mmCIF file of C-alpha atoms in Angstrom:
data_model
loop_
_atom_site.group_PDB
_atom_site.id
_atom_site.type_symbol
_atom_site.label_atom_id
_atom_site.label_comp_id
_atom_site.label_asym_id
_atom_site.label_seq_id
_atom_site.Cartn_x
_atom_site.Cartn_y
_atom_site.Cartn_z
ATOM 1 C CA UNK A 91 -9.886 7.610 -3.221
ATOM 2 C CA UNK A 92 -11.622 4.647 -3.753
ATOM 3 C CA UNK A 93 -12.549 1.763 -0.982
ATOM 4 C CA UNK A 94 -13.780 -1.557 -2.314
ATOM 5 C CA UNK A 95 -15.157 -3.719 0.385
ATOM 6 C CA UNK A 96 -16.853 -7.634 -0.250
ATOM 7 C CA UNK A 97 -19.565 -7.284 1.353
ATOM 8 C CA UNK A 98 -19.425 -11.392 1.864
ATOM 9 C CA UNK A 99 -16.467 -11.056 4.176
ATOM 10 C CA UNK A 100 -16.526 -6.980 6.031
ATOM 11 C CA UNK A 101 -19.798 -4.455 5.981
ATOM 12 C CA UNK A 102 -19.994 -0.847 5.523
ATOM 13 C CA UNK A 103 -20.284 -0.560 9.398
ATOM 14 C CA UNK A 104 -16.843 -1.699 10.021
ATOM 15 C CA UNK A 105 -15.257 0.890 8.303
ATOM 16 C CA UNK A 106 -14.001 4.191 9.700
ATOM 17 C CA UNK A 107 -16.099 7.535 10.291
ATOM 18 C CA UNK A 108 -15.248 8.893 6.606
ATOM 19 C CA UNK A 109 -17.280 12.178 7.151
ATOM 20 C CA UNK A 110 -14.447 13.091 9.354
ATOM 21 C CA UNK A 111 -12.004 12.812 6.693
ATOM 22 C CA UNK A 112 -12.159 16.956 4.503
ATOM 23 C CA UNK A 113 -9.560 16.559 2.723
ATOM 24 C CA UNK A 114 -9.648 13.101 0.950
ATOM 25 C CA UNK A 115 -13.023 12.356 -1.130
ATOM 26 C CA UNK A 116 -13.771 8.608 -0.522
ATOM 27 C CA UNK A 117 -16.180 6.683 -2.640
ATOM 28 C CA UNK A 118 -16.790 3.262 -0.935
ATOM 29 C CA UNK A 119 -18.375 0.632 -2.929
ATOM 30 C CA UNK A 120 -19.214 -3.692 -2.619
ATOM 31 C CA UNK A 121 -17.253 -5.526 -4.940
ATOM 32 C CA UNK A 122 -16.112 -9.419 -5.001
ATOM 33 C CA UNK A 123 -12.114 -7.966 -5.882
ATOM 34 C CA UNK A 124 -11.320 -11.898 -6.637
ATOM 35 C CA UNK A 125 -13.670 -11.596 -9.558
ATOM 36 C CA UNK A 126 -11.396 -10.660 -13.071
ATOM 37 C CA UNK A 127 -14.049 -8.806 -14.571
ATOM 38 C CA UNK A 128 -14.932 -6.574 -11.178
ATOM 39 C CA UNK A 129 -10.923 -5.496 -10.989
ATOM 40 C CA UNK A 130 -10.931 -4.525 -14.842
ATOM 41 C CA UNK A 131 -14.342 -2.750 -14.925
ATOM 42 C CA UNK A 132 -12.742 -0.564 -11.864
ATOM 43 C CA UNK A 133 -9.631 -0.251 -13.497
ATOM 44 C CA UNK A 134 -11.185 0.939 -16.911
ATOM 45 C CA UNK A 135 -13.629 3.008 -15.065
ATOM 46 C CA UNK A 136 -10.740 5.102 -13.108
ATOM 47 C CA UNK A 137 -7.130 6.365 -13.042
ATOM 48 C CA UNK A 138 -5.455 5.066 -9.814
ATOM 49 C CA UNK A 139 -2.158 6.229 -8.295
ATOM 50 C CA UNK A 140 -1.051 3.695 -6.029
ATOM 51 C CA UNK A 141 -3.354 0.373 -4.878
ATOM 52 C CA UNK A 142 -3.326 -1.320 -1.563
ATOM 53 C CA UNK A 143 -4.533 -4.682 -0.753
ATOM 54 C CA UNK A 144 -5.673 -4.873 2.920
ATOM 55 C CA UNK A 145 -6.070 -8.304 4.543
ATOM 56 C CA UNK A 146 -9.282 -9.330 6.647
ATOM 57 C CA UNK A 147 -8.672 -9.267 10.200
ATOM 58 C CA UNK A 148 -12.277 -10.807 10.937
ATOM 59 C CA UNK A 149 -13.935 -14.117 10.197
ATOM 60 C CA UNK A 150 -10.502 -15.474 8.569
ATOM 61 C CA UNK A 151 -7.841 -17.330 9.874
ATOM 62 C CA UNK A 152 -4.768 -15.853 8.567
ATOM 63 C CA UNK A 153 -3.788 -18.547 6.152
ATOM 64 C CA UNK A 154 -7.482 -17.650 4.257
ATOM 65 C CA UNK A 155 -6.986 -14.006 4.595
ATOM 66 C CA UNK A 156 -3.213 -14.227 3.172
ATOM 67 C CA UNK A 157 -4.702 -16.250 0.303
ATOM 68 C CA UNK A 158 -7.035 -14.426 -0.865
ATOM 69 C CA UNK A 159 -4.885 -11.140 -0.143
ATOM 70 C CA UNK A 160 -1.807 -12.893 -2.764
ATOM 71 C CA UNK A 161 -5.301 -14.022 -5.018
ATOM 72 C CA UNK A 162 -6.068 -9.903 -4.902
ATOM 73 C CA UNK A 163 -2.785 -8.865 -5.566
ATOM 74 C CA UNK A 164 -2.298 -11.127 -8.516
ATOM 75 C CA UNK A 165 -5.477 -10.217 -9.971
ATOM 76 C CA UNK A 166 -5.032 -6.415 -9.858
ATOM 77 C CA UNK A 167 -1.729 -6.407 -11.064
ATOM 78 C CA UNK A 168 -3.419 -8.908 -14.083
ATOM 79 C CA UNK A 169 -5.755 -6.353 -14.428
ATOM 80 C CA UNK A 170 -3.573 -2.915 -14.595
ATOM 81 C CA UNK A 171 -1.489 -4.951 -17.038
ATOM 82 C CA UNK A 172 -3.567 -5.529 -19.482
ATOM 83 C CA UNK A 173 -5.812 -2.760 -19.175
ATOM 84 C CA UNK A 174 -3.167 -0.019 -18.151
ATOM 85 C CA UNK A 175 -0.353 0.998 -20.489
ATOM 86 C CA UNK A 176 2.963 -0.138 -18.382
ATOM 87 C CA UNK A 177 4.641 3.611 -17.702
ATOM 88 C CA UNK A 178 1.163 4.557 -15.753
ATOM 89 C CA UNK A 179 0.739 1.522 -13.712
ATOM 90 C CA UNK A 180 -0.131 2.588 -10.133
ATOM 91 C CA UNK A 181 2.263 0.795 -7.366
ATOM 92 C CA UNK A 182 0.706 -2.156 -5.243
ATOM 93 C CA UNK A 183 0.862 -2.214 -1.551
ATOM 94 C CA UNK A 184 0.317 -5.681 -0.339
ATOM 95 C CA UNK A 185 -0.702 -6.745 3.339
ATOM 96 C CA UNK A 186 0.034 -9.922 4.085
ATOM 97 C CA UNK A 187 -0.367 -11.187 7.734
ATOM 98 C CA UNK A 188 1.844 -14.134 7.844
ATOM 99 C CA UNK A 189 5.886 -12.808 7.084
ATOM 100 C CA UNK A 190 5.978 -16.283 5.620
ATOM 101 C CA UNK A 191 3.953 -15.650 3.248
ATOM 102 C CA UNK A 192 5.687 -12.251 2.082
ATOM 103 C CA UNK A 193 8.365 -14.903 0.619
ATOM 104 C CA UNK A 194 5.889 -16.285 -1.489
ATOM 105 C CA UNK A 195 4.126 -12.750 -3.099
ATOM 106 C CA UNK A 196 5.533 -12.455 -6.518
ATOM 107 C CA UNK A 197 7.469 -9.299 -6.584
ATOM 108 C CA UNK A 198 6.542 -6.849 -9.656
ATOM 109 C CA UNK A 199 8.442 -3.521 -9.569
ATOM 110 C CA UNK A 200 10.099 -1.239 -7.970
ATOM 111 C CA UNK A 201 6.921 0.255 -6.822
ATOM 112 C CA UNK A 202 5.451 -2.727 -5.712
ATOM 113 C CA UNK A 203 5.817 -3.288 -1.637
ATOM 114 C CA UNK A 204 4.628 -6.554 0.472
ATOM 115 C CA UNK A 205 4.568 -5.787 3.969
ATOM 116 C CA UNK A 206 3.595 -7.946 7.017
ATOM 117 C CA UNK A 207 3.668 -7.305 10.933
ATOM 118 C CA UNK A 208 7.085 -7.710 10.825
ATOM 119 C CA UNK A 209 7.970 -4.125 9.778
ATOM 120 C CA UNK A 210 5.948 -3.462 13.151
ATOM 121 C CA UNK A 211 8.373 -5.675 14.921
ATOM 122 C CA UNK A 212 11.200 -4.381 13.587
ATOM 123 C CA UNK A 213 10.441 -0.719 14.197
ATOM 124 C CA UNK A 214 9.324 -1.764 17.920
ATOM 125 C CA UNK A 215 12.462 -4.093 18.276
ATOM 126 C CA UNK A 216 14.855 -0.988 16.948
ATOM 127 C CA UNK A 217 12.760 1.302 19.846
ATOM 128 C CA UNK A 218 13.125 -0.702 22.605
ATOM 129 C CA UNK A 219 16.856 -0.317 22.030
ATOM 130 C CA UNK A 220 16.998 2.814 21.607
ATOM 131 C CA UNK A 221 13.670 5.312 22.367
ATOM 132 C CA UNK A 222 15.545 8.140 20.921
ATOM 133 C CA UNK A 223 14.423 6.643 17.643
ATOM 134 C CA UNK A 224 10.904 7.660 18.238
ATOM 135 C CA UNK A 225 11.427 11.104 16.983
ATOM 136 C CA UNK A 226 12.845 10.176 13.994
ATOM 137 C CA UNK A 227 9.783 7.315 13.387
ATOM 138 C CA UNK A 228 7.269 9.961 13.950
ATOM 139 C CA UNK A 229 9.005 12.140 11.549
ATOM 140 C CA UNK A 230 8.555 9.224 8.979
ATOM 141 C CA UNK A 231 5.095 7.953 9.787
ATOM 142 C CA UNK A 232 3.348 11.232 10.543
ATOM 143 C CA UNK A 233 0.864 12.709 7.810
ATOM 144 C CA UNK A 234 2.666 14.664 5.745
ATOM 145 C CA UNK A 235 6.012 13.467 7.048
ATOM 146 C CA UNK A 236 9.429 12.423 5.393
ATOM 147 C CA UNK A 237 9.541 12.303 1.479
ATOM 148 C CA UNK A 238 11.716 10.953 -1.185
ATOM 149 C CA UNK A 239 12.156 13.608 -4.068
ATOM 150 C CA UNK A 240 14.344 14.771 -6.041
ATOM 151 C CA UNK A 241 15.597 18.512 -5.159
ATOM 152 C CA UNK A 242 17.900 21.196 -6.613
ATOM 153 C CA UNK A 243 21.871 20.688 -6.058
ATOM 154 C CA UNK A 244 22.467 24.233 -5.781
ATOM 155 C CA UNK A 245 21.315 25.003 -1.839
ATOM 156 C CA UNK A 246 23.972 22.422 -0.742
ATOM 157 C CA UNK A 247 27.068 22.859 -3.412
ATOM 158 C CA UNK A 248 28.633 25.503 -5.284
ATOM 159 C CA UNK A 249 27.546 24.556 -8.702
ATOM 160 C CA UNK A 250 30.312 26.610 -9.860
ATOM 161 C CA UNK A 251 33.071 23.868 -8.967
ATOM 162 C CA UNK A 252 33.706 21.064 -10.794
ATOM 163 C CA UNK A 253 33.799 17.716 -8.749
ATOM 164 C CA UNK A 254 35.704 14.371 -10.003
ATOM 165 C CA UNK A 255 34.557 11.138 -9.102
#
Protein backbone atom coordinates (compact mmCIF):
# COMPACT_ATOMS: atom_id res chain seq x y z
CA UNK A 1 0.00 0.00 0.00
CA UNK A 2 0.93 3.28 -0.64
CA UNK A 3 0.14 6.60 1.65
CA UNK A 4 0.76 9.97 0.05
CA UNK A 5 0.60 12.74 2.53
CA UNK A 6 1.27 16.90 1.59
CA UNK A 7 3.34 17.61 3.88
CA UNK A 8 1.94 21.49 3.51
CA UNK A 9 -1.38 20.48 5.00
CA UNK A 10 -0.78 16.87 7.57
CA UNK A 11 2.91 15.53 8.87
CA UNK A 12 4.22 12.15 9.21
CA UNK A 13 3.37 12.40 13.00
CA UNK A 14 -0.27 12.44 12.47
CA UNK A 15 -0.48 9.31 10.95
CA UNK A 16 -1.15 5.95 12.60
CA UNK A 17 1.50 3.54 14.37
CA UNK A 18 2.23 1.58 10.93
CA UNK A 19 4.81 -0.80 12.62
CA UNK A 20 1.80 -2.32 14.15
CA UNK A 21 0.31 -3.13 10.95
CA UNK A 22 2.26 -7.22 9.74
CA UNK A 23 0.33 -7.87 7.31
CA UNK A 24 0.01 -4.79 4.97
CA UNK A 25 3.52 -3.23 3.73
CA UNK A 26 2.99 0.60 3.75
CA UNK A 27 5.31 2.95 1.99
CA UNK A 28 4.40 6.55 3.09
CA UNK A 29 5.74 9.31 1.09
CA UNK A 30 5.23 13.68 0.74
CA UNK A 31 3.65 14.53 -2.32
CA UNK A 32 1.56 17.82 -3.45
CA UNK A 33 -1.42 15.08 -5.03
CA UNK A 34 -2.98 18.44 -6.72
CA UNK A 35 0.14 18.59 -8.82
CA UNK A 36 -0.60 16.60 -12.54
CA UNK A 37 2.78 15.53 -12.91
CA UNK A 38 3.16 14.09 -9.03
CA UNK A 39 -0.26 11.81 -9.67
CA UNK A 40 1.20 10.48 -13.12
CA UNK A 41 4.82 9.89 -11.97
CA UNK A 42 3.02 7.66 -9.05
CA UNK A 43 0.77 6.19 -11.34
CA UNK A 44 3.56 5.19 -13.93
CA UNK A 45 5.79 4.23 -11.14
CA UNK A 46 3.12 1.55 -9.62
CA UNK A 47 0.16 -0.79 -10.25
CA UNK A 48 -2.71 0.25 -7.88
CA UNK A 49 -5.87 -1.73 -7.07
CA UNK A 50 -8.26 0.55 -5.72
CA UNK A 51 -7.43 4.54 -4.69
CA UNK A 52 -8.93 6.49 -1.90
CA UNK A 53 -9.00 10.13 -1.49
CA UNK A 54 -9.14 11.08 2.24
CA UNK A 55 -10.22 14.61 3.20
CA UNK A 56 -8.21 16.83 5.82
CA UNK A 57 -9.84 16.97 9.03
CA UNK A 58 -7.20 19.65 10.35
CA UNK A 59 -6.37 23.22 9.43
CA UNK A 60 -9.37 23.22 6.73
CA UNK A 61 -12.71 24.26 6.91
CA UNK A 62 -14.70 21.74 5.17
CA UNK A 63 -15.59 23.70 2.10
CA UNK A 64 -11.40 23.83 1.44
CA UNK A 65 -10.96 20.28 2.36
CA UNK A 66 -14.02 19.12 -0.01
CA UNK A 67 -12.34 21.19 -2.74
CA UNK A 68 -9.35 20.09 -2.88
CA UNK A 69 -10.63 16.39 -2.10
CA UNK A 70 -13.12 16.77 -5.72
CA UNK A 71 -9.55 18.70 -7.17
CA UNK A 72 -7.76 15.08 -6.05
CA UNK A 73 -10.26 12.98 -7.32
CA UNK A 74 -10.42 14.63 -10.68
CA UNK A 75 -6.83 14.63 -11.05
CA UNK A 76 -6.23 10.92 -10.31
CA UNK A 77 -8.87 9.73 -12.30
CA UNK A 78 -7.09 12.29 -15.21
CA UNK A 79 -4.15 10.59 -14.43
CA UNK A 80 -5.15 6.64 -14.47
CA UNK A 81 -6.86 7.62 -17.72
CA UNK A 82 -4.37 8.56 -19.61
CA UNK A 83 -1.66 6.71 -18.19
CA UNK A 84 -3.63 3.39 -17.36
CA UNK A 85 -5.20 1.28 -20.10
CA UNK A 86 -9.18 1.52 -19.19
CA UNK A 87 -9.90 -2.47 -18.24
CA UNK A 88 -7.06 -2.03 -15.31
CA UNK A 89 -8.13 1.18 -13.87
CA UNK A 90 -8.15 0.85 -10.05
CA UNK A 91 -11.67 2.08 -8.41
CA UNK A 92 -11.71 5.59 -6.59
CA UNK A 93 -13.00 6.00 -3.15
CA UNK A 94 -13.82 9.57 -2.55
CA UNK A 95 -14.31 11.30 0.98
CA UNK A 96 -16.08 14.13 0.87
CA UNK A 97 -17.18 15.85 4.17
CA UNK A 98 -20.04 17.93 3.12
CA UNK A 99 -23.13 15.31 1.62
CA UNK A 100 -23.71 18.39 -0.48
CA UNK A 101 -20.97 18.18 -2.07
CA UNK A 102 -21.26 14.30 -2.95
CA UNK A 103 -23.98 15.78 -5.55
CA UNK A 104 -21.45 17.64 -7.18
CA UNK A 105 -18.38 14.70 -7.54
CA UNK A 106 -18.54 13.60 -11.08
CA UNK A 107 -19.42 10.00 -11.02
CA UNK A 108 -16.96 7.65 -13.20
CA UNK A 109 -17.81 3.92 -12.95
CA UNK A 110 -19.18 1.42 -11.41
CA UNK A 111 -16.23 1.16 -9.21
CA UNK A 112 -16.05 4.56 -8.37
CA UNK A 113 -17.78 5.41 -4.72
CA UNK A 114 -18.24 9.10 -3.07
CA UNK A 115 -19.05 8.78 0.41
CA UNK A 116 -19.69 11.46 3.11
CA UNK A 117 -20.78 11.26 6.92
CA UNK A 118 -23.97 10.54 5.86
CA UNK A 119 -23.48 6.77 5.35
CA UNK A 120 -22.49 7.16 9.19
CA UNK A 121 -25.85 8.66 9.80
CA UNK A 122 -27.66 6.39 8.06
CA UNK A 123 -26.15 3.26 9.56
CA UNK A 124 -26.56 5.01 13.16
CA UNK A 125 -30.17 6.23 12.23
CA UNK A 126 -31.09 2.40 10.97
CA UNK A 127 -29.45 1.23 14.70
CA UNK A 128 -31.17 3.31 16.82
CA UNK A 129 -34.29 1.69 15.39
CA UNK A 130 -33.43 -1.35 15.57
CA UNK A 131 -29.95 -2.55 17.65
CA UNK A 132 -30.44 -5.97 16.35
CA UNK A 133 -28.82 -4.57 13.25
CA UNK A 134 -25.52 -4.33 14.92
CA UNK A 135 -24.67 -7.88 14.28
CA UNK A 136 -25.30 -7.79 10.91
CA UNK A 137 -23.10 -4.18 10.56
CA UNK A 138 -20.26 -5.81 12.26
CA UNK A 139 -20.51 -8.68 9.98
CA UNK A 140 -20.11 -6.07 7.09
CA UNK A 141 -17.55 -3.68 8.49
CA UNK A 142 -15.29 -6.13 10.31
CA UNK A 143 -11.79 -7.02 8.66
CA UNK A 144 -12.26 -9.67 6.63
CA UNK A 145 -16.04 -9.46 6.76
CA UNK A 146 -18.93 -9.76 4.10
CA UNK A 147 -17.87 -10.11 0.35
CA UNK A 148 -19.40 -9.83 -3.00
CA UNK A 149 -18.19 -12.78 -5.31
CA UNK A 150 -19.26 -14.79 -7.51
CA UNK A 151 -19.65 -18.62 -6.26
CA UNK A 152 -20.57 -22.04 -7.70
CA UNK A 153 -24.50 -22.77 -8.30
CA UNK A 154 -24.16 -26.26 -7.49
CA UNK A 155 -24.11 -26.19 -3.32
CA UNK A 156 -27.57 -24.49 -3.48
CA UNK A 157 -29.45 -26.18 -6.72
CA UNK A 158 -29.58 -29.38 -8.37
CA UNK A 159 -27.80 -28.51 -11.51
CA UNK A 160 -29.41 -31.46 -12.91
CA UNK A 161 -32.95 -29.66 -13.32
CA UNK A 162 -33.73 -27.42 -15.77
CA UNK A 163 -35.36 -24.08 -14.52
CA UNK A 164 -37.63 -21.68 -16.86
CA UNK A 165 -37.74 -18.17 -16.35
Amino acid sequence: ALVVFDPEHTSSRNAPCLEQLDRLSITVEEADVTEPHVLDELVERRSFDHVIVLCHRRHMTTIESDAQALVTLLLVRESLHRIMPLDHQPGVVTELLDVHDVEIAPANGADDFIVSERLTGLMLSQLSENIELEKVFRAFFRPGGAANAPRPLDPYVDPSRRFTV
